[in-house]
Amino acid sequence: MNGKFMVIDPSKDFAKLKGLSSPTRLDILRLLHENGPTNINVIAERLSLPQSSVSSNVRILEEAGLIETETRKGRKGNQKLCRAVYDEFVIIFNKGTESQGNNAIEVSMPLGLYSNCEVTGPCGICSTEGIIGLLDVPATFLDPERMKASLLWFTSGFVEYQFPNNTKITQSPVDAIEFVMELSSEVPGTNANWPSDITVSVNGRELGVWTSPGDFGDKRGTLTPGWWKLKGSQYGMLKSWTVNHSGTYVDGVRISDVTLNEIGLSDHHSIRLRIEVKPDARHPGGVNIFGRGFGNYDQDIVMRIRPRH
């Protein structure tokens, strides 16, 4: 254990609250905390539960980002090892959440409106109506029809978005900037155990890396259109990168010391967001980025700037 803790905002972290809402799942987390990485068969034996029940609850915990799993070869085939990610959970009821939300400057960026890109295949773009351009041809990412994109994927490289820097207009001091997007790893077909290191940068400054656990296809995404085959990526995890005066956080968990001062909001007339999978990453597992009409969340890439009060 690394002494990691997670801050949960009950107004938006519904998946995490769901993961913690079951006595069975709490028992699984407690066992993993005490024993370290444990396979599903042992969990079922220790808790006197059917393996099917443990598997379904482990899947919910994994989707919520509360545990990580790894498939290893055992004496009798493969075994799925589960590991708890956090030691502590802190639920914060912020009295100022509503007023801050009303005063926040929010911009929703359509998925296909990237201003720069450089990707490697396998890769592709599609709208809610069908595939755009040619699959696995990086030049397709320059197709004007990309403006209709609701899902894009690539193996390595980046897409970069240019948001308006509205702080230059309001002249307001900023407390935090947040980027919210739905992401998963990318593998031909799907594989829930396919880690990928996804790097996010703002104005050329790397904020840090989030490791996506896999490419999810166990069920159709809530919004994913019917024409999209079930063997393709179905949904991702909604992730929030927040930069404030103390550092950078993903879903409330500190990942780096990069602060607002280091991304130079006052020095630029735009805010450049880069989403990248580096070819030399420890886990170069590609990325899917989901927009409106695909996945589980009806949104594109959202930027929120929270002014100081």
mmCIF file with all atom_site columns, C-alpha atoms in Angstrom, residues 61-208:
data_model
loop_
_atom_site.group_PDB
_atom_site.id
_atom_site.type_symbol
_atom_site.label_atom_id
_atom_site.label_alt_id
_atom_site.label_comp_id
_atom_site.label_asym_id
_atom_site.label_entity_id
_atom_site.label_seq_id
_atom_site.pdbx_PDB_ins_code
_atom_site.Cartn_x
_atom_site.Cartn_y
_atom_site.Cartn_z
_atom_site.occupancy
_atom_site.B_iso_or_equiv
_atom_site.pdbx_formal_charge
_atom_site.auth_seq_id
_atom_site.auth_comp_id
_atom_site.auth_asym_id
_atom_site.auth_atom_id
_atom_site.pdbx_PDB_model_num
ATOM 1   C CA . LEU A 1 61  ? -15.226 -1.910  -8.076  1.00 0.00 ? 61  LEU A CA 1
ATOM 2   C CA . GLU A 1 62  ? -12.903 -1.915  -11.089 1.00 0.00 ? 62  GLU A CA 1
ATOM 3   C CA . GLU A 1 63  ? -15.237 0.291   -13.154 1.00 0.00 ? 63  GLU A CA 1
ATOM 4   C CA . ALA A 1 64  ? -15.358 2.726   -10.232 1.00 0.00 ? 64  ALA A CA 1
ATOM 5   C CA . GLY A 1 65  ? -11.546 2.856   -10.149 1.00 0.00 ? 65  GLY A CA 1
ATOM 6   C CA . LEU A 1 66  ? -11.414 1.482   -6.589  1.00 0.00 ? 66  LEU A CA 1
ATOM 7   C CA . ILE A 1 67  ? -9.434  -1.657  -7.435  1.00 0.00 ? 67  ILE A CA 1
ATOM 8   C CA . GLU A 1 68  ? -7.064  -2.765  -10.179 1.00 0.00 ? 68  GLU A CA 1
ATOM 9   C CA . THR A 1 69  ? -6.895  -6.265  -11.644 1.00 0.00 ? 69  THR A CA 1
ATOM 10  C CA . GLU A 1 70  ? -4.177  -8.219  -13.410 1.00 0.00 ? 70  GLU A CA 1
ATOM 11  C CA . THR A 1 71  ? -4.365  -11.570 -15.150 1.00 0.00 ? 71  THR A CA 1
ATOM 12  C CA . ARG A 1 72  ? -1.466  -13.938 -14.414 1.00 0.00 ? 72  ARG A CA 1
ATOM 13  C CA . LYS A 1 73  ? -0.721  -17.501 -15.401 1.00 0.00 ? 73  LYS A CA 1
ATOM 14  C CA . GLY A 1 74  ? -1.296  -20.051 -12.645 1.00 0.00 ? 74  GLY A CA 1
ATOM 15  C CA . ARG A 1 75  ? -0.873  -23.776 -12.266 1.00 0.00 ? 75  ARG A CA 1
ATOM 16  C CA . LYS A 1 76  ? -4.398  -24.342 -13.561 1.00 0.00 ? 76  LYS A CA 1
ATOM 17  C CA . GLY A 1 77  ? -4.783  -21.675 -16.231 1.00 0.00 ? 77  GLY A CA 1
ATOM 18  C CA . ASN A 1 78  ? -5.003  -17.915 -15.743 1.00 0.00 ? 78  ASN A CA 1
ATOM 19  C CA . GLN A 1 79  ? -5.912  -16.263 -12.461 1.00 0.00 ? 79  GLN A CA 1
ATOM 20  C CA . LYS A 1 80  ? -7.238  -12.747 -11.931 1.00 0.00 ? 80  LYS A CA 1
ATOM 21  C CA . LEU A 1 81  ? -5.439  -10.860 -9.169  1.00 0.00 ? 81  LEU A CA 1
ATOM 22  C CA . CYS A 1 82  ? -7.228  -7.936  -7.519  1.00 0.00 ? 82  CYS A CA 1
ATOM 23  C CA . ARG A 1 83  ? -5.497  -5.063  -5.734  1.00 0.00 ? 83  ARG A CA 1
ATOM 24  C CA . ALA A 1 84  ? -7.007  -2.199  -3.715  1.00 0.00 ? 84  ALA A CA 1
ATOM 25  C CA . VAL A 1 85  ? -5.947  1.202   -5.066  1.00 0.00 ? 85  VAL A CA 1
ATOM 26  C CA . TYR A 1 86  ? -6.652  3.386   -2.010  1.00 0.00 ? 86  TYR A CA 1
ATOM 27  C CA . ASP A 1 87  ? -6.147  3.119   1.737   1.00 0.00 ? 87  ASP A CA 1
ATOM 28  C CA . GLU A 1 88  ? -8.682  5.783   2.698   1.00 0.00 ? 88  GLU A CA 1
ATOM 29  C CA . PHE A 1 89  ? -11.785 7.448   1.305   1.00 0.00 ? 89  PHE A CA 1
ATOM 30  C CA . VAL A 1 90  ? -12.821 10.960  2.268   1.00 0.00 ? 90  VAL A CA 1
ATOM 31  C CA . ILE A 1 91  ? -16.323 12.154  1.376   1.00 0.00 ? 91  ILE A CA 1
ATOM 32  C CA . ILE A 1 92  ? -16.589 15.938  1.297   1.00 0.00 ? 92  ILE A CA 1
ATOM 33  C CA . PHE A 1 93  ? -19.864 17.842  1.324   1.00 0.00 ? 93  PHE A CA 1
ATOM 34  C CA . ASN A 1 94  ? -18.814 21.241  0.015   1.00 0.00 ? 94  ASN A CA 1
ATOM 35  C CA . LYS A 1 95  ? -21.303 23.903  1.073   1.00 0.00 ? 95  LYS A CA 1
ATOM 36  C CA . GLY A 1 96  ? -20.060 26.152  -1.676  1.00 0.00 ? 96  GLY A CA 1
ATOM 37  C CA . THR A 1 97  ? -20.390 23.641  -4.494  1.00 0.00 ? 97  THR A CA 1
ATOM 38  C CA . GLU A 1 98  ? -23.580 25.044  -5.980  1.00 0.00 ? 98  GLU A CA 1
ATOM 39  C CA . SER A 1 99  ? -22.495 28.671  -6.038  1.00 0.00 ? 99  SER A CA 1
ATOM 40  C CA . GLN A 1 100 ? -19.067 27.779  -7.391  1.00 0.00 ? 100 GLN A CA 1
ATOM 41  C CA . GLY A 1 101 ? -20.683 25.726  -10.125 1.00 0.00 ? 101 GLY A CA 1
ATOM 42  C CA . ASN A 1 102 ? -22.877 28.667  -11.113 1.00 0.00 ? 102 ASN A CA 1
ATOM 43  C CA . ASN A 1 103 ? -19.893 31.021  -11.289 1.00 0.00 ? 103 ASN A CA 1
ATOM 44  C CA . ALA A 1 104 ? -17.572 28.618  -13.096 1.00 0.00 ? 104 ALA A CA 1
ATOM 45  C CA . ILE A 1 105 ? -16.669 29.392  -16.699 1.00 0.00 ? 105 ILE A CA 1
ATOM 46  C CA . GLU A 1 106 ? -17.489 26.226  -18.655 1.00 0.00 ? 106 GLU A CA 1
ATOM 47  C CA . VAL A 1 107 ? -16.643 25.368  -22.262 1.00 0.00 ? 107 VAL A CA 1
ATOM 48  C CA . SER A 1 108 ? -17.695 22.125  -23.966 1.00 0.00 ? 108 SER A CA 1
ATOM 49  C CA . MET A 1 109 ? -15.296 21.200  -26.770 1.00 0.00 ? 109 MET A CA 1
ATOM 50  C CA . PRO A 1 110 ? -16.675 18.958  -29.572 1.00 0.00 ? 110 PRO A CA 1
ATOM 51  C CA . LEU A 1 111 ? -14.542 15.850  -29.858 1.00 0.00 ? 111 LEU A CA 1
ATOM 52  C CA . GLY A 1 112 ? -13.562 16.422  -33.487 1.00 0.00 ? 112 GLY A CA 1
ATOM 53  C CA . LEU A 1 113 ? -12.557 20.063  -33.051 1.00 0.00 ? 113 LEU A CA 1
ATOM 54  C CA . TYR A 1 114 ? -8.916  19.372  -32.244 1.00 0.00 ? 114 TYR A CA 1
ATOM 55  C CA . SER A 1 115 ? -6.451  21.938  -33.558 1.00 0.00 ? 115 SER A CA 1
ATOM 56  C CA . ASN A 1 116 ? -3.451  19.618  -33.876 1.00 0.00 ? 116 ASN A CA 1
ATOM 57  C CA . CYS A 1 117 ? -2.879  15.878  -34.033 1.00 0.00 ? 117 CYS A CA 1
ATOM 58  C CA . GLU A 1 118 ? -0.267  13.240  -34.695 1.00 0.00 ? 118 GLU A CA 1
ATOM 59  C CA . VAL A 1 119 ? -1.411  9.634   -34.301 1.00 0.00 ? 119 VAL A CA 1
ATOM 60  C CA . THR A 1 120 ? -0.417  6.095   -35.222 1.00 0.00 ? 120 THR A CA 1
ATOM 61  C CA . GLY A 1 121 ? -2.681  3.205   -36.147 1.00 0.00 ? 121 GLY A CA 1
ATOM 62  C CA . PRO A 1 122 ? -4.672  1.258   -35.416 1.00 0.00 ? 122 PRO A CA 1
ATOM 63  C CA . CYS A 1 123 ? -6.762  4.412   -35.271 1.00 0.00 ? 123 CYS A CA 1
ATOM 64  C CA . GLY A 1 124 ? -10.088 5.798   -36.385 1.00 0.00 ? 124 GLY A CA 1
ATOM 65  C CA . ILE A 1 125 ? -12.939 8.254   -36.012 1.00 0.00 ? 125 ILE A CA 1
ATOM 66  C CA . CYS A 1 126 ? -16.677 7.775   -36.105 1.00 0.00 ? 126 CYS A CA 1
ATOM 67  C CA . SER A 1 127 ? -19.842 9.785   -35.636 1.00 0.00 ? 127 SER A CA 1
ATOM 68  C CA . THR A 1 128 ? -23.121 8.518   -34.224 1.00 0.00 ? 128 THR A CA 1
ATOM 69  C CA . GLU A 1 129 ? -24.056 7.605   -37.814 1.00 0.00 ? 129 GLU A CA 1
ATOM 70  C CA . GLY A 1 130 ? -20.986 5.699   -39.004 1.00 0.00 ? 130 GLY A CA 1
ATOM 71  C CA . ILE A 1 131 ? -17.238 5.513   -39.618 1.00 0.00 ? 131 ILE A CA 1
ATOM 72  C CA . ILE A 1 132 ? -15.554 8.705   -40.843 1.00 0.00 ? 132 ILE A CA 1
ATOM 73  C CA . GLY A 1 133 ? -12.905 8.253   -43.543 1.00 0.00 ? 133 GLY A CA 1
ATOM 74  C CA . LEU A 1 134 ? -10.729 5.148   -43.528 1.00 0.00 ? 134 LEU A CA 1
ATOM 75  C CA . LEU A 1 135 ? -9.907  2.965   -40.547 1.00 0.00 ? 135 LEU A CA 1
ATOM 76  C CA . ASP A 1 136 ? -6.266  2.730   -39.453 1.00 0.00 ? 136 ASP A CA 1
ATOM 77  C CA . VAL A 1 137 ? -5.199  5.592   -41.736 1.00 0.00 ? 137 VAL A CA 1
ATOM 78  C CA . PRO A 1 138 ? -3.766  8.477   -39.644 1.00 0.00 ? 138 PRO A CA 1
ATOM 79  C CA . ALA A 1 139 ? -4.495  10.986  -42.443 1.00 0.00 ? 139 ALA A CA 1
ATOM 80  C CA . THR A 1 140 ? -8.214  10.448  -41.756 1.00 0.00 ? 140 THR A CA 1
ATOM 81  C CA . PHE A 1 141 ? -7.731  12.579  -38.641 1.00 0.00 ? 141 PHE A CA 1
ATOM 82  C CA . LEU A 1 142 ? -7.496  15.576  -41.039 1.00 0.00 ? 142 LEU A CA 1
ATOM 83  C CA . ASP A 1 143 ? -10.814 14.782  -42.751 1.00 0.00 ? 143 ASP A CA 1
ATOM 84  C CA . PRO A 1 144 ? -13.197 17.788  -42.430 1.00 0.00 ? 144 PRO A CA 1
ATOM 85  C CA . GLU A 1 145 ? -15.938 15.323  -41.460 1.00 0.00 ? 145 GLU A CA 1
ATOM 86  C CA . ARG A 1 146 ? -14.068 14.839  -38.173 1.00 0.00 ? 146 ARG A CA 1
ATOM 87  C CA . MET A 1 147 ? -16.143 17.764  -36.832 1.00 0.00 ? 147 MET A CA 1
ATOM 88  C CA . LYS A 1 148 ? -18.974 15.226  -36.415 1.00 0.00 ? 148 LYS A CA 1
ATOM 89  C CA . ALA A 1 149 ? -16.837 12.859  -34.335 1.00 0.00 ? 149 ALA A CA 1
ATOM 90  C CA . SER A 1 150 ? -18.362 11.151  -31.291 1.00 0.00 ? 150 SER A CA 1
ATOM 91  C CA . LEU A 1 151 ? -15.571 8.615   -30.794 1.00 0.00 ? 151 LEU A CA 1
ATOM 92  C CA . LEU A 1 152 ? -11.910 8.601   -31.763 1.00 0.00 ? 152 LEU A CA 1
ATOM 93  C CA . TRP A 1 153 ? -9.101  6.200   -30.997 1.00 0.00 ? 153 TRP A CA 1
ATOM 94  C CA . PHE A 1 154 ? -5.398  5.757   -31.688 1.00 0.00 ? 154 PHE A CA 1
ATOM 95  C CA . THR A 1 155 ? -2.473  3.622   -30.545 1.00 0.00 ? 155 THR A CA 1
ATOM 96  C CA . SER A 1 156 ? 0.091   6.329   -29.826 1.00 0.00 ? 156 SER A CA 1
ATOM 97  C CA . GLY A 1 157 ? 0.472   10.048  -30.477 1.00 0.00 ? 157 GLY A CA 1
ATOM 98  C CA . PHE A 1 158 ? -1.808  12.899  -29.449 1.00 0.00 ? 158 PHE A CA 1
ATOM 99  C CA . VAL A 1 159 ? -4.742  15.149  -30.174 1.00 0.00 ? 159 VAL A CA 1
ATOM 100 C CA . GLU A 1 160 ? -4.649  18.759  -28.983 1.00 0.00 ? 160 GLU A CA 1
ATOM 101 C CA . TYR A 1 161 ? -7.569  21.124  -28.366 1.00 0.00 ? 161 TYR A CA 1
ATOM 102 C CA . GLN A 1 162 ? -7.452  24.910  -28.190 1.00 0.00 ? 162 GLN A CA 1
ATOM 103 C CA . PHE A 1 163 ? -9.920  26.350  -25.673 1.00 0.00 ? 163 PHE A CA 1
ATOM 104 C CA . PRO A 1 164 ? -10.631 30.082  -25.373 1.00 0.00 ? 164 PRO A CA 1
ATOM 105 C CA . ASN A 1 165 ? -8.907  31.632  -22.368 1.00 0.00 ? 165 ASN A CA 1
ATOM 106 C CA . ASN A 1 166 ? -11.882 33.477  -20.924 1.00 0.00 ? 166 ASN A CA 1
ATOM 107 C CA . THR A 1 167 ? -9.852  34.570  -17.920 1.00 0.00 ? 167 THR A CA 1
ATOM 108 C CA . LYS A 1 168 ? -8.235  37.150  -20.220 1.00 0.00 ? 168 LYS A CA 1
ATOM 109 C CA . ILE A 1 169 ? -11.684 38.680  -20.718 1.00 0.00 ? 169 ILE A CA 1
ATOM 110 C CA . THR A 1 170 ? -13.027 38.505  -17.163 1.00 0.00 ? 170 THR A CA 1
ATOM 111 C CA . GLN A 1 171 ? -9.677  39.464  -15.588 1.00 0.00 ? 171 GLN A CA 1
ATOM 112 C CA . SER A 1 172 ? -10.683 37.257  -12.651 1.00 0.00 ? 172 SER A CA 1
ATOM 113 C CA . PRO A 1 173 ? -8.137  35.472  -10.436 1.00 0.00 ? 173 PRO A CA 1
ATOM 114 C CA . VAL A 1 174 ? -8.457  31.707  -10.862 1.00 0.00 ? 174 VAL A CA 1
ATOM 115 C CA . ASP A 1 175 ? -8.654  29.105  -8.093  1.00 0.00 ? 175 ASP A CA 1
ATOM 116 C CA . ALA A 1 176 ? -8.700  26.002  -10.292 1.00 0.00 ? 176 ALA A CA 1
ATOM 117 C CA . ILE A 1 177 ? -9.068  24.706  -13.830 1.00 0.00 ? 177 ILE A CA 1
ATOM 118 C CA . GLU A 1 178 ? -10.676 21.341  -14.537 1.00 0.00 ? 178 GLU A CA 1
ATOM 119 C CA . PHE A 1 179 ? -10.894 19.113  -17.619 1.00 0.00 ? 179 PHE A CA 1
ATOM 120 C CA . VAL A 1 180 ? -13.444 16.295  -17.729 1.00 0.00 ? 180 VAL A CA 1
ATOM 121 C CA . MET A 1 181 ? -13.518 13.554  -20.396 1.00 0.00 ? 181 MET A CA 1
ATOM 122 C CA . GLU A 1 182 ? -14.513 9.915   -20.896 1.00 0.00 ? 182 GLU A CA 1
ATOM 123 C CA . LEU A 1 183 ? -11.528 7.689   -21.701 1.00 0.00 ? 183 LEU A CA 1
ATOM 124 C CA . SER A 1 184 ? -10.438 4.074   -22.029 1.00 0.00 ? 184 SER A CA 1
ATOM 125 C CA . SER A 1 185 ? -7.478  2.132   -23.384 1.00 0.00 ? 185 SER A CA 1
ATOM 126 C CA . GLU A 1 186 ? -7.539  0.894   -26.981 1.00 0.00 ? 186 GLU A CA 1
ATOM 127 C CA . VAL A 1 187 ? -6.917  -2.647  -28.188 1.00 0.00 ? 187 VAL A CA 1
ATOM 128 C CA . PRO A 1 188 ? -8.265  -4.461  -31.273 1.00 0.00 ? 188 PRO A CA 1
ATOM 129 C CA . GLY A 1 189 ? -11.540 -5.851  -29.950 1.00 0.00 ? 189 GLY A CA 1
ATOM 130 C CA . THR A 1 190 ? -11.738 -5.143  -26.215 1.00 0.00 ? 190 THR A CA 1
ATOM 131 C CA . ASN A 1 191 ? -9.815  -6.198  -23.116 1.00 0.00 ? 191 ASN A CA 1
ATOM 132 C CA . ALA A 1 192 ? -10.687 -4.984  -19.614 1.00 0.00 ? 192 ALA A CA 1
ATOM 133 C CA . ASN A 1 193 ? -7.128  -5.777  -18.519 1.00 0.00 ? 193 ASN A CA 1
ATOM 134 C CA . TRP A 1 194 ? -5.166  -3.631  -20.989 1.00 0.00 ? 194 TRP A CA 1
ATOM 135 C CA . PRO A 1 195 ? -3.443  -0.796  -19.104 1.00 0.00 ? 195 PRO A CA 1
ATOM 136 C CA . SER A 1 196 ? -2.502  2.379   -20.931 1.00 0.00 ? 196 SER A CA 1
ATOM 137 C CA . ASP A 1 197 ? -0.578  5.417   -19.676 1.00 0.00 ? 197 ASP A CA 1
ATOM 138 C CA . ILE A 1 198 ? -2.456  8.531   -20.820 1.00 0.00 ? 198 ILE A CA 1
ATOM 139 C CA . THR A 1 199 ? -0.596  11.823  -20.445 1.00 0.00 ? 199 THR A CA 1
ATOM 140 C CA . VAL A 1 200 ? -2.462  15.123  -20.220 1.00 0.00 ? 200 VAL A CA 1
ATOM 141 C CA . SER A 1 201 ? -0.711  18.467  -20.835 1.00 0.00 ? 201 SER A CA 1
ATOM 142 C CA . VAL A 1 202 ? -1.889  22.078  -20.663 1.00 0.00 ? 202 VAL A CA 1
ATOM 143 C CA . ASN A 1 203 ? -0.073  24.840  -22.546 1.00 0.00 ? 203 ASN A CA 1
ATOM 144 C CA . GLY A 1 204 ? 2.847   22.483  -23.130 1.00 0.00 ? 204 GLY A CA 1
ATOM 145 C CA . ARG A 1 205 ? 3.222   21.550  -19.455 1.00 0.00 ? 205 ARG A CA 1
ATOM 146 C CA . GLU A 1 206 ? 2.649   17.897  -18.597 1.00 0.00 ? 206 GLU A CA 1
ATOM 147 C CA . LEU A 1 207 ? 0.219   17.542  -15.704 1.00 0.00 ? 207 LEU A CA 1
ATOM 148 C CA . GLY A 1 208 ? 0.902   13.861  -15.150 1.00 0.00 ? 208 GLY A CA 1
#
